[in-house]
Short mmCIF file of C-alpha atoms in Angstrom, two decimals:
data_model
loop_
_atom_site.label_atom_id
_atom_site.label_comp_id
_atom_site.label_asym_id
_atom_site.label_seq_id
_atom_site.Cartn_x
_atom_site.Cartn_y
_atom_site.Cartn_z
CA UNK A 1 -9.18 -194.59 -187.18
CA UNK A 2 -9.75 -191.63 -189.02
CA UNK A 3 -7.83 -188.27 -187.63
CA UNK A 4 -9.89 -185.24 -187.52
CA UNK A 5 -8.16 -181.78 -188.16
CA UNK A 6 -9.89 -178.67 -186.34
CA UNK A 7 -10.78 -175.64 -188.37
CA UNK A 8 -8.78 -172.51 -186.96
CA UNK A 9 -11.64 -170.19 -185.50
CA UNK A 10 -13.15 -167.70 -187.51
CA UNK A 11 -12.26 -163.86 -187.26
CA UNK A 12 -14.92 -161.50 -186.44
CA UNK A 13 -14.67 -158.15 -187.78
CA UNK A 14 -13.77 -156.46 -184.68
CA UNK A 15 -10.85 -158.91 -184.43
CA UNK A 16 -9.81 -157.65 -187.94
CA UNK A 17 -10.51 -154.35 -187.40
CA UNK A 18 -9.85 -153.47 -183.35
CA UNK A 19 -6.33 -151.80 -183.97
CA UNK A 20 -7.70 -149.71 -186.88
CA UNK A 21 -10.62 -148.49 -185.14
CA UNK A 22 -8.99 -147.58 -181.96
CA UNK A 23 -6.28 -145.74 -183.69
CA UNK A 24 -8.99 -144.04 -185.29
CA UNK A 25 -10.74 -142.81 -182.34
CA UNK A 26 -7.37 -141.67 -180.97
CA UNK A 27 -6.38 -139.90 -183.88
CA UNK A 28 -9.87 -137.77 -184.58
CA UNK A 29 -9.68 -137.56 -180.46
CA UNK A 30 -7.15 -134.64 -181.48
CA UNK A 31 -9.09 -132.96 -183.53
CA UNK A 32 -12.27 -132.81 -181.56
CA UNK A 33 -9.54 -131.72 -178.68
CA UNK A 34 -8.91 -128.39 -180.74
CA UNK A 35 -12.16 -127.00 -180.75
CA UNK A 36 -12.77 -127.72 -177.47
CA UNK A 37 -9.98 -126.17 -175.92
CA UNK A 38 -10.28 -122.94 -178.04
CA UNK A 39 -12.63 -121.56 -175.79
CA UNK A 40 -9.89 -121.54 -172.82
CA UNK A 41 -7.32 -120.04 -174.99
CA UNK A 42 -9.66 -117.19 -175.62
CA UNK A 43 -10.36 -116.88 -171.63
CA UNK A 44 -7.19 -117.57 -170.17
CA UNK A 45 -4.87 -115.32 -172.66
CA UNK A 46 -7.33 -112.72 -173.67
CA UNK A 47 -7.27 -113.66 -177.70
CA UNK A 48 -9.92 -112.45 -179.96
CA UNK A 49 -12.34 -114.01 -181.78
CA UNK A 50 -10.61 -113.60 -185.01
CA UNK A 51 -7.55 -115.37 -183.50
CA UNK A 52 -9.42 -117.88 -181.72
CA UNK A 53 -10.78 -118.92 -185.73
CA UNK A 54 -7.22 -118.54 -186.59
CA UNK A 55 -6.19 -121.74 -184.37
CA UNK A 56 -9.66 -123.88 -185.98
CA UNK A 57 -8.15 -122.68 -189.71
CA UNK A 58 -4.41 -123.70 -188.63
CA UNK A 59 -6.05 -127.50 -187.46
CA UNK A 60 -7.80 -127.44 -190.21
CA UNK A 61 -5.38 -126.66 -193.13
CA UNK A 62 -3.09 -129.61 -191.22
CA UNK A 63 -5.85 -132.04 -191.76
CA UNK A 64 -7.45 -131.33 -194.91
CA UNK A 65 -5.21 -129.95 -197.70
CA UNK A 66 -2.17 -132.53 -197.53
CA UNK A 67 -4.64 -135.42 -197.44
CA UNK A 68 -5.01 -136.13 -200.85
CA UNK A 69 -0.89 -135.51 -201.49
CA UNK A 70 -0.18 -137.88 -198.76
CA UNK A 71 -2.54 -140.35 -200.40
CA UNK A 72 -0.31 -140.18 -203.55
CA UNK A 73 2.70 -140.96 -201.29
CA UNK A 74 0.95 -144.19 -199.75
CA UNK A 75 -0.16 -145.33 -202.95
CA UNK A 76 3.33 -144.95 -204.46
CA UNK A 77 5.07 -146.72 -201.34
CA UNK A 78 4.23 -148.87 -198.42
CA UNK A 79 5.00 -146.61 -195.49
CA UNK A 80 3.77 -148.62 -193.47
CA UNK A 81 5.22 -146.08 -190.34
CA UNK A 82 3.06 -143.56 -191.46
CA UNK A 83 0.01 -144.06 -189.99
CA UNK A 84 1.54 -144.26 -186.43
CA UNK A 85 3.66 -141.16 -186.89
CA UNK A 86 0.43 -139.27 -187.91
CA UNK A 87 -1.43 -140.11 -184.63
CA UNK A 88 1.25 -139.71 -182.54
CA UNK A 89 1.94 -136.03 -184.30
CA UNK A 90 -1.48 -135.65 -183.95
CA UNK A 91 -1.42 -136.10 -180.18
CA UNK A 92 1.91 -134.16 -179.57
CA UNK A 93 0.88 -131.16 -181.09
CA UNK A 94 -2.80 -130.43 -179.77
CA UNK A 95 -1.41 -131.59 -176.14
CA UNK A 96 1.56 -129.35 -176.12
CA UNK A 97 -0.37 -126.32 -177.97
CA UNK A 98 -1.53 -125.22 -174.76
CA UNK A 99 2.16 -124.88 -172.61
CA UNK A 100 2.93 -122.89 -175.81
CA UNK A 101 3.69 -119.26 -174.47
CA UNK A 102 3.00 -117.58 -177.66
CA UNK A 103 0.21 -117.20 -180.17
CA UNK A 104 2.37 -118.35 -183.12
CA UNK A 105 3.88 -121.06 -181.22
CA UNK A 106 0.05 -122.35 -180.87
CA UNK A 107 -0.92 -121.63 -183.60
CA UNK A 108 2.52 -124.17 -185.48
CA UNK A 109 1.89 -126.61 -183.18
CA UNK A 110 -1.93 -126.61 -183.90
CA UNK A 111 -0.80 -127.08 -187.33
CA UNK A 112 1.65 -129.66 -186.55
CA UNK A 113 -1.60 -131.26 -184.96
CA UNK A 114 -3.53 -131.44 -188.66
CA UNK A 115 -0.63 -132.58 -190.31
CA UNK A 116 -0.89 -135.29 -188.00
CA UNK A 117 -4.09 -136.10 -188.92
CA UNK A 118 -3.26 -135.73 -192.82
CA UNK A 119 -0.64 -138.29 -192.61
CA UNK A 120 -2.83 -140.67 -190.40
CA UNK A 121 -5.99 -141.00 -192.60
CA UNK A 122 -4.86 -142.35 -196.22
CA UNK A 123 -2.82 -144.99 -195.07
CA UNK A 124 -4.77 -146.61 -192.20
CA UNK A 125 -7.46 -145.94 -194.81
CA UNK A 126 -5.66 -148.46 -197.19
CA UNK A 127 -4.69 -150.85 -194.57
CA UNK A 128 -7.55 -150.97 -192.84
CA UNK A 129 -9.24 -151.62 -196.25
CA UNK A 130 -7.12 -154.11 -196.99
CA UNK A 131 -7.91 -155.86 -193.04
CA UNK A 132 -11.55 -155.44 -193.65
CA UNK A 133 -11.61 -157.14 -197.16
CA UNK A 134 -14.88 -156.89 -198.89
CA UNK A 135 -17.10 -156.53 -195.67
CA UNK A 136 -18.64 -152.88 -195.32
CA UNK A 137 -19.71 -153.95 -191.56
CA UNK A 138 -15.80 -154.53 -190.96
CA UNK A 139 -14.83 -150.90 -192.55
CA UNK A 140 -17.56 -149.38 -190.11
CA UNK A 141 -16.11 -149.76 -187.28
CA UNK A 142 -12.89 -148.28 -188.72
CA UNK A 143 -15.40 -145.58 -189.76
CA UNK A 144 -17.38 -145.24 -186.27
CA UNK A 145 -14.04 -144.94 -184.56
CA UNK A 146 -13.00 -141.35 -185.71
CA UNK A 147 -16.63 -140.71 -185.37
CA UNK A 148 -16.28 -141.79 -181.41
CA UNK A 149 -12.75 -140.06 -181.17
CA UNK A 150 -14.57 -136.78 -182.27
CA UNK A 151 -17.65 -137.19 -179.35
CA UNK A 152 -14.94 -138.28 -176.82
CA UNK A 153 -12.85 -134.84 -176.96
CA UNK A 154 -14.96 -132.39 -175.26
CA UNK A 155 -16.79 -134.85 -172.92
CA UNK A 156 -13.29 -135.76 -171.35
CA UNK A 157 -11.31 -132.79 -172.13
CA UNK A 158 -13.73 -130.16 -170.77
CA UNK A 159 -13.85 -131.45 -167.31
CA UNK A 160 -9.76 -131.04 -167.06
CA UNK A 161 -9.49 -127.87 -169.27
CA UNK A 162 -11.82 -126.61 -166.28
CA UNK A 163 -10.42 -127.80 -162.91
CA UNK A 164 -6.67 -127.38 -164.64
CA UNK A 165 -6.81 -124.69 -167.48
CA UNK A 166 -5.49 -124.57 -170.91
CA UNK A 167 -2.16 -126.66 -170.26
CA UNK A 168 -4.34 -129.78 -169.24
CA UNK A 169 -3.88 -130.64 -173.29
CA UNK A 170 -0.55 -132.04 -171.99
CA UNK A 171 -2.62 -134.73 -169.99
CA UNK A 172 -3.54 -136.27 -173.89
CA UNK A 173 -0.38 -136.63 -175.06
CA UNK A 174 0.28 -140.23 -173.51
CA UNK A 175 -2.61 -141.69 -175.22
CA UNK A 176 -1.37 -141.12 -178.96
CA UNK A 177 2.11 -142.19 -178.39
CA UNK A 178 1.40 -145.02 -176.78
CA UNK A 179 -1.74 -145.78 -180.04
CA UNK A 180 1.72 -144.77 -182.16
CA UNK A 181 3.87 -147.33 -180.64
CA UNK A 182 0.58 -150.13 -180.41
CA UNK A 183 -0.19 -149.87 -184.29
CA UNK A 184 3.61 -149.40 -185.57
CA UNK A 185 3.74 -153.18 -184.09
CA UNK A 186 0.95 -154.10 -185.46
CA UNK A 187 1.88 -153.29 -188.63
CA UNK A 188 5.34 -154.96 -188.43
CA UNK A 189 3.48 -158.03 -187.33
CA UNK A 190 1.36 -157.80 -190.74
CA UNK A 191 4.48 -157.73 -192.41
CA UNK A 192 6.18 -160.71 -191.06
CA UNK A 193 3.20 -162.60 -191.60
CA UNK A 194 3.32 -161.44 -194.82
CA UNK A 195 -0.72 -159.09 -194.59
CA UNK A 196 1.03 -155.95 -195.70
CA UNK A 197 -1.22 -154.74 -198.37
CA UNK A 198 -0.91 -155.22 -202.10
CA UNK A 199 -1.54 -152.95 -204.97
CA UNK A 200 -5.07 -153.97 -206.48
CA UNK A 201 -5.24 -154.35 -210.28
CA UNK A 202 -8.30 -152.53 -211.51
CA UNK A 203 -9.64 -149.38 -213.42
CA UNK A 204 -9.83 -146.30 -211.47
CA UNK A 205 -13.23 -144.56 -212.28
CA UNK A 206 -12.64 -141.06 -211.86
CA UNK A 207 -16.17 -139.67 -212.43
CA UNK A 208 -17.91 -141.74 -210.66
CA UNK A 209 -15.58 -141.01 -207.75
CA UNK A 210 -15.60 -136.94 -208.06
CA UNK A 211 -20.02 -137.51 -207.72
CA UNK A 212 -19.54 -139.54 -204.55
CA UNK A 213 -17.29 -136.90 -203.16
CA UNK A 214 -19.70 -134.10 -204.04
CA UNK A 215 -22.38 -136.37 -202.01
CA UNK A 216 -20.05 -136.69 -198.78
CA UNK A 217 -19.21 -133.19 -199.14
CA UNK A 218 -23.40 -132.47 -198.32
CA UNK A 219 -23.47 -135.04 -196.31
CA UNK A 220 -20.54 -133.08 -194.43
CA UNK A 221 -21.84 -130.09 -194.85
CA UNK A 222 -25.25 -131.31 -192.74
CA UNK A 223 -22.92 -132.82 -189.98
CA UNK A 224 -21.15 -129.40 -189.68
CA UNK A 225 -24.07 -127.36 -189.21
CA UNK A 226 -26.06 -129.72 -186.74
CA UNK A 227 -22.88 -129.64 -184.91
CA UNK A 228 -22.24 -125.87 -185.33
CA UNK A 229 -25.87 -124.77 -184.35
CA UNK A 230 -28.46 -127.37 -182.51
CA UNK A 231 -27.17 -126.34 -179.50
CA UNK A 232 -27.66 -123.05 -180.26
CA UNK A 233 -31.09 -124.21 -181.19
CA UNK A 234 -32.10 -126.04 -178.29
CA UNK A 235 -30.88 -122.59 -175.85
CA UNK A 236 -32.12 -120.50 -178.02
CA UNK A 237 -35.55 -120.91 -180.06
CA UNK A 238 -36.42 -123.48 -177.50
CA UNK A 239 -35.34 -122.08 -174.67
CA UNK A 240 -33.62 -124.75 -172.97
CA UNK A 241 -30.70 -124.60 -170.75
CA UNK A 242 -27.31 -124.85 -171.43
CA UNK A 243 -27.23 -128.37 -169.83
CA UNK A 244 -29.68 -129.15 -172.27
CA UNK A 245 -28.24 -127.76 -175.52
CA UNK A 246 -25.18 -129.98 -174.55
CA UNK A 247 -27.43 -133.09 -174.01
CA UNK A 248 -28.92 -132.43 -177.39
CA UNK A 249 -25.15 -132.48 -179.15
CA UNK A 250 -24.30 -135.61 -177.35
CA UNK A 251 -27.40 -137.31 -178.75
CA UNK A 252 -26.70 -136.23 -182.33
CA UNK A 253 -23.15 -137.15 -182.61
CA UNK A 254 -23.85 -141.02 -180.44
CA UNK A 255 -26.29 -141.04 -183.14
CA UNK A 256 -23.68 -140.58 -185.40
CA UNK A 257 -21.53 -143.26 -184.06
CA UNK A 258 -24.76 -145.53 -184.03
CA UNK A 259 -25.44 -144.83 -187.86
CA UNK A 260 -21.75 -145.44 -189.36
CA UNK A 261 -21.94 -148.75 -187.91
CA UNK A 262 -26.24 -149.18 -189.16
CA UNK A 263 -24.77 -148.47 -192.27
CA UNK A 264 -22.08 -150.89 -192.60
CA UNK A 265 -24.26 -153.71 -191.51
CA UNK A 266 -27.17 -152.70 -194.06
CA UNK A 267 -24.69 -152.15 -196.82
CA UNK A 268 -23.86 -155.55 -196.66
CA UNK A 269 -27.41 -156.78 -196.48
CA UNK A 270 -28.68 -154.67 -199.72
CA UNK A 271 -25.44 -153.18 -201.13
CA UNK A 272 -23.62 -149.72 -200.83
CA UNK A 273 -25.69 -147.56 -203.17
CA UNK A 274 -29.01 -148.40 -202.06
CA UNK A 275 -27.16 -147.56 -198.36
CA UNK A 276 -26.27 -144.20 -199.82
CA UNK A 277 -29.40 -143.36 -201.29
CA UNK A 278 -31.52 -144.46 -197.93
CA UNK A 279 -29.51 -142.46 -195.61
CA UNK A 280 -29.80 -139.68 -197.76
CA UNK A 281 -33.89 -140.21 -197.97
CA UNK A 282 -33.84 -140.90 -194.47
CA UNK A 283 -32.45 -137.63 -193.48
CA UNK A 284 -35.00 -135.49 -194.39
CA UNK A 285 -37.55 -136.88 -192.05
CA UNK A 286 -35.53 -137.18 -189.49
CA UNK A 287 -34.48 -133.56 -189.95
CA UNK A 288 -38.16 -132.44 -190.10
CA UNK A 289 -38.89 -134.16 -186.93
CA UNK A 290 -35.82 -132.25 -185.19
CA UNK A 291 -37.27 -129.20 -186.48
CA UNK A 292 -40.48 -129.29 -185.25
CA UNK A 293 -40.68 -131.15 -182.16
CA UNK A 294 -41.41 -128.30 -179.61
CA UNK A 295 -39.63 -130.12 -176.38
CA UNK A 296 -36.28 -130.22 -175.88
CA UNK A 297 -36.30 -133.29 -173.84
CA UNK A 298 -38.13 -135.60 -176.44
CA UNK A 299 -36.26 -133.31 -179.06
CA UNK A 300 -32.45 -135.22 -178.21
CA UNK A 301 -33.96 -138.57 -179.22
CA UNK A 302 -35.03 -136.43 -182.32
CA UNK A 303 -31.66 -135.34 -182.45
CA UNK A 304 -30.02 -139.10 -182.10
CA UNK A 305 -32.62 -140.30 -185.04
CA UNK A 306 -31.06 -137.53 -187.28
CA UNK A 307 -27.26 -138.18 -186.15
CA UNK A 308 -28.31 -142.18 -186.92
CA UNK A 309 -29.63 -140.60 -190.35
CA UNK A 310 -26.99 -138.10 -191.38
CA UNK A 311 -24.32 -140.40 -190.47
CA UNK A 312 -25.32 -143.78 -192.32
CA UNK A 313 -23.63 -143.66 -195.52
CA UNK A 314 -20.49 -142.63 -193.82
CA UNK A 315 -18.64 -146.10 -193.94
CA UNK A 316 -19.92 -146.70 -197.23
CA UNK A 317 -18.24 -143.44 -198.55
CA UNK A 318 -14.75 -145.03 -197.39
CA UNK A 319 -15.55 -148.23 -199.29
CA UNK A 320 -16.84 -147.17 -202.39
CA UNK A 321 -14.25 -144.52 -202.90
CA UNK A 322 -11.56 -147.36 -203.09
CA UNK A 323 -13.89 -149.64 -205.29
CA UNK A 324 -14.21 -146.48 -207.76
CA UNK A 325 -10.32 -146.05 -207.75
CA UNK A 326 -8.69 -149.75 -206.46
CA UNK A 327 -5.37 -148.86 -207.29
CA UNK A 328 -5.56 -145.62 -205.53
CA UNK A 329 -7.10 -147.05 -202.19
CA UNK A 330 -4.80 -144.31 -200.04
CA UNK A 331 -5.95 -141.55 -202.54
CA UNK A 332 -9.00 -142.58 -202.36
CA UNK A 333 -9.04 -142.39 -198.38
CA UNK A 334 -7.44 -139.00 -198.57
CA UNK A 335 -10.44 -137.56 -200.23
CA UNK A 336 -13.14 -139.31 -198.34
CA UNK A 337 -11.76 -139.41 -194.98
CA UNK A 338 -9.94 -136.01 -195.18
CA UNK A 339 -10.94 -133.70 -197.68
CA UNK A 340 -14.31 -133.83 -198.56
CA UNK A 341 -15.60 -133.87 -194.66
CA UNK A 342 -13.59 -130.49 -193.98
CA UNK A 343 -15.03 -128.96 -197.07
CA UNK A 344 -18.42 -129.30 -195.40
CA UNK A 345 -17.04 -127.26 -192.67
CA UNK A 346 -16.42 -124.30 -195.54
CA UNK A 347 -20.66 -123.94 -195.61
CA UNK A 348 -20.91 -123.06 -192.08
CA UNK A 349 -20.16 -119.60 -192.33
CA UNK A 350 -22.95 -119.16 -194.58
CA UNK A 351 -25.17 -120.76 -192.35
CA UNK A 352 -23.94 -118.40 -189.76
CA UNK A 353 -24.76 -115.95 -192.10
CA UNK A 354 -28.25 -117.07 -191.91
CA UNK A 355 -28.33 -117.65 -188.22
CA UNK A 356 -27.46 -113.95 -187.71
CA UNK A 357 -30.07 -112.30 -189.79
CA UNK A 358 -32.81 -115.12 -188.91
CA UNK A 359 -31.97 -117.02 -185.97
CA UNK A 360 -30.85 -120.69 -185.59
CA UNK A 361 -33.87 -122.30 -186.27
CA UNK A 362 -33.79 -121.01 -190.28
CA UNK A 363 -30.56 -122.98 -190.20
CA UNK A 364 -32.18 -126.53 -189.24
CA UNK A 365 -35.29 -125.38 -191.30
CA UNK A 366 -32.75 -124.84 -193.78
CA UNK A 367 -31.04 -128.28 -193.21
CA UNK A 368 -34.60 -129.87 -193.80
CA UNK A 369 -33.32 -129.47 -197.82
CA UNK A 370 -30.21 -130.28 -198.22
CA UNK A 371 -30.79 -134.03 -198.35
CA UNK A 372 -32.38 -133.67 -201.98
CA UNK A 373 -28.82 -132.61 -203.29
CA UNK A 374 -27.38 -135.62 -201.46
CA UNK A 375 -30.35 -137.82 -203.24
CA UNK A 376 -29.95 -136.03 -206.86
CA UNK A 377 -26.23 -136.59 -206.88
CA UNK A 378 -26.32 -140.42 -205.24
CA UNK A 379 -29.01 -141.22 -208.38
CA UNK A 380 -26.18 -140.58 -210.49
CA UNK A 381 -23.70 -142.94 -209.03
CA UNK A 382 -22.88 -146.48 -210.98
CA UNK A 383 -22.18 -149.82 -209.32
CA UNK A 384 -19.20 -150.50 -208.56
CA UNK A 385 -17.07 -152.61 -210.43
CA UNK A 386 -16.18 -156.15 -209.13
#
């Protein structure tokens, strides 16, 4: 009689990857949290609009600067308590910004709140690289969570900061110290079973890696100003209601959620620079369409198709940064997952700028051309090595 052994069951890539990309959306939950509840501060405790900006710039030196040094640090050593520190930081400090009494208080702990962030990225970047092994589908949901984090803030937090004021951020502390305490077990459990991630031998490809942050950067830069402005769009060219203009936001950024995790699943279908180079194509129609559809009601599922579009290659950036430089992979998710998506945040003001002098809609029309950068910089980027 011949004894059959079962084969252990297979693990999907949401097994592999459902502690990553939950402690993703928790962490970027904070920093969706920060610009929603600037708009109480400025209510409830009179500040100006130049101070208001003052507590966006304070999130966002935390979270983008320090990245790429942090990514250093993770690269040099395990630290494998880093990534639950930094969403549990994250979560302190935007919750107990708003029981601070003082402007500088909020404005430190708003800080505090980016650092957070900064310390969180480049190493669950690595590990979660190293949990999702070669499969781009399995790194987009890592991707798709911060994406989802980010759309969550101001659809729950806006309801509380209403009925409760500005010290409702208190009611989202729980969440990241309890995602702090879930992953720093998770990671001691990856020890013990000996999963803690190894150094990659390899050679890091600087060039190619500085192109492919230049296309996230305009790839960023389109996110920031949909964001930033098709409300404003929707109230004001088209002249739908506020209700609306929200409605159309909501569609854009599911969209986005939809198209990180499109993306991953094509990219392993027909690879990770054709990915790049179609969501880049793609988001010019998409953009057009936006632009000239005269409804607001059909115009959100415009407004999904372009967050689908915009957002595509954005698990493939995470990827192929750490292919370009595999024995920098926290380094690597400094720049991708940190730095390069708040430097698209530093062309809003000029879009402002134009939005000012011309109106919102010359912002989308001027959206409409920014893909071609994001194509003419993509051409340029070699295959990764294997």
């Amino acid at each position: 009689m011949v004894e059959t052994v079962e084969a252990a069951p297979a693990v999907s890539d949401w097994q592999r990857m459902r502690h990553w990309a939950i402690a993703h959306m928790v962490d970027d939950f904070y920093q969706g949290l920060v610009p929603a509840s600037i708009p109480f501060f400025v209510l409830e405790r009179d500040y100006s609009y130049v101070a208001a900006s003052g507590l966006a710039l304070a999130a966002t030196l935390g979270s983008a600067l320090p990245q790429p040094i942090l990514g250093v640090l993770a690269d040099r050593w395990r630290l494998l308590w880093l990534a639950p520190a930094g969403v549990s930081v994250a979560g302190l400090g935007a919750g107990l910004a708003g029981l601070a009494p003082t402007y500088p208080l909020v404005w430190a702990l708003l800080l505090l709140s980016g650092l957070g962030v900064a310390a969180f990225h480049p190493a669950a970047g690595r590990d979660a690289r190293a949990a999702a092994g070669d499969s781009a589908r399995a790194m987009s949901f890592f991707a798709a969570g911060g994406s989802a984090g980010f759309f969550l803030a101001p659809a729950l937090a806006t309801p509380a900061l209403v009925s409760l004021g500005v010290g409702a951020t208190a009611l989202f502390i729980p969440p990241a110290v309890l995602m702090g305490f879930v992953l720093w077990r998770h990671q001691q459990r990856r020890t013990q079973n000996a999963m803690a991630p190894r150094r990659i031998d390899g050679r890091d490809r600087w060039l190619p890696f500085f192109v492919l942050t230049a296309v996230e950067v305009v790839r960023s830069a389109m996110y920031s100003g949909m964001n930033t402005f098709i409300a404003l769009y929707w109230i004001n060219h088209l002249g739908a209601s506020r209700t609306l203009g929200g409605v159309a936001l909501a569609a854009f950024l599911v969209g986005g959620v939809a198209g990180t995790l499109v993306g991953g699943r094509i990219a392993d279908r027909i690879g990770m620079l054709r990915t790049v180079q179609i969501g880049s194509a793609a988001a010019i129609p998409a953009l057009v369409v936006l632009r000239i559809c005269p409804n607001p009601a059909l115009g959100s599922v415009a407004a999904a198709l372009a967050g689908i579009a915009v957002n595509m290659p954005f698990a493939v950036f995470v990827k192929l940064g750490q292919d370009y430089l595999p024995t920098r992979p926290g380094t690597a998710a400094g720049v991708t997952l940190g730095l390069a998506v708040s430097a698209g945040g530093l062309f809003v003001p000029v879009l402002g700028a134009i939005a000012d002098r011309h109106g919102p809609q010359a912002v989308l029309t001027t959206l409409c051309f920014i893909p071609v950068v994001a194509i003419a910089l993509a051409a340029l980027l070699p295959e990764p090595a294997r």
